[in-house]
XYZ file of N, CA and C in Angstrom:
159
model
N 113.617 113.511 130.856
C 113.440 112.054 130.953
C 112.122 111.614 130.392
N 111.127 112.340 130.714
C 109.719 112.001 130.217
C 109.732 112.058 128.716
N 110.363 113.074 128.157
C 110.442 113.238 126.702
C 111.126 112.021 125.953
N 112.165 111.628 126.641
C 112.931 110.454 126.079
C 112.095 109.180 126.205
N 111.337 109.042 127.241
C 110.421 107.839 127.405
C 109.397 107.861 126.350
N 108.835 109.065 126.032
C 107.825 109.168 124.985
C 108.432 108.771 123.590
N 109.638 109.316 123.366
C 110.248 109.047 122.058
C 110.516 107.522 121.923
N 111.033 106.917 123.024
C 111.254 105.456 123.074
C 109.929 104.692 122.684
N 108.844 105.132 123.337
C 107.609 104.490 123.172
C 107.136 104.614 121.703
N 107.415 105.839 121.122
C 106.979 106.063 119.765
C 107.734 105.117 118.791
N 109.026 105.051 119.023
C 109.864 104.210 118.220
C 109.391 102.727 118.325
N 109.166 102.341 119.540
C 108.695 100.986 119.826
C 107.439 100.692 119.083
N 106.532 101.598 119.102
C 105.221 101.446 118.496
C 105.354 101.346 116.958
N 106.277 102.177 116.369
C 106.574 102.156 115.029
C 107.133 100.702 114.603
N 108.109 100.236 115.410
C 108.675 98.941 115.281
C 107.607 97.818 115.252
N 106.748 97.849 116.227
C 105.628 96.888 116.316
C 104.759 96.917 115.135
N 104.428 98.145 114.656
C 103.555 98.253 113.499
C 104.197 97.610 112.266
N 105.514 97.915 112.168
C 106.231 97.348 111.057
C 106.288 95.823 111.033
N 106.550 95.293 112.238
C 106.594 93.837 112.408
C 105.222 93.246 112.081
N 104.179 93.916 112.530
C 102.818 93.437 112.352
C 102.444 93.404 110.857
N 102.821 94.474 110.087
C 102.531 94.515 108.644
C 103.381 93.455 107.885
N 104.666 93.300 108.370
C 105.505 92.200 107.784
C 104.887 90.847 107.858
N 104.409 90.599 109.139
C 103.813 89.324 109.471
C 102.561 89.134 108.576
N 101.731 90.193 108.625
C 100.521 90.041 107.781
C 100.901 89.697 106.345
N 101.855 90.369 105.761
C 102.309 90.190 104.372
C 102.739 88.687 104.163
N 103.503 88.252 105.149
C 104.035 86.897 104.997
C 102.915 85.880 105.084
N 102.004 86.113 106.007
C 100.869 85.152 106.150
C 100.046 85.174 104.864
N 99.844 86.363 104.315
C 99.032 86.358 102.998
C 99.807 85.702 101.910
N 101.149 85.859 101.867
C 101.863 85.104 100.853
C 101.753 83.579 101.011
N 101.888 83.143 102.256
C 101.722 81.775 102.550
C 100.399 81.220 102.140
N 99.398 81.971 102.438
C 98.036 81.583 102.121
C 97.850 81.394 100.610
N 98.445 82.384 99.868
C 98.377 82.269 98.407
C 99.118 81.080 97.901
N 100.285 80.797 98.510
C 101.078 79.657 98.099
C 100.294 78.401 98.396
N 99.601 78.283 99.510
C 98.877 77.156 99.844
C 97.690 76.941 98.934
N 97.041 78.041 98.520
C 95.932 77.885 97.482
C 96.487 77.325 96.195
N 97.658 77.839 95.783
C 98.285 77.366 94.596
C 98.580 75.899 94.629
N 99.185 75.458 95.815
C 99.453 74.050 95.985
C 98.161 73.217 95.925
N 97.175 73.668 96.594
C 95.956 72.891 96.558
C 95.354 72.761 95.151
N 95.357 73.815 94.385
C 94.820 73.736 93.077
C 95.706 72.814 92.144
N 97.002 72.937 92.369
C 97.861 71.961 91.658
C 97.565 70.561 92.043
N 97.414 70.354 93.271
C 97.097 68.925 93.777
C 95.777 68.342 93.170
N 94.851 69.240 93.270
C 93.507 68.794 92.741
C 93.577 68.572 91.249
N 94.365 69.448 90.566
C 94.442 69.263 89.132
C 95.146 67.919 88.821
N 96.200 67.627 89.538
C 96.905 66.388 89.378
C 96.017 65.206 89.605
N 95.248 65.278 90.646
C 94.346 64.252 91.064
C 93.290 64.034 89.889
N 92.755 65.125 89.418
C 91.782 65.018 88.337
C 92.400 64.425 87.072
N 93.572 64.797 86.740
C 94.281 64.214 85.629
C 94.571 62.672 85.751
N 94.922 62.295 86.998
C 95.105 60.921 87.223
C 93.868 60.117 87.140
N 92.753 60.731 87.581
C 91.465 59.998 87.458
C 91.075 59.814 86.066
N 91.335 60.787 85.209
C 91.077 60.765 83.818
C 91.878 59.658 83.130
N 93.124 59.598 83.481
C 94.077 58.579 82.861
C 93.687 57.134 83.343
N 93.076 57.052 84.483
C 92.788 55.614 84.982
C 91.467 55.149 84.446
N 90.757 56.011 83.799
C 89.461 55.539 83.212
C 89.636 54.584 82.080
């Protein structure tokens, strides 16, 4: 029984680690996307300022 509990714990830990790395990956992707959006927005803003001169 103890062996099975240990195995279960190991699997659970592996699962948690995988979920954690997936989350980290998704968060990094989101941050990159946000940076891209911000740079696009600021470019658009600059272009509009130039046009309104």
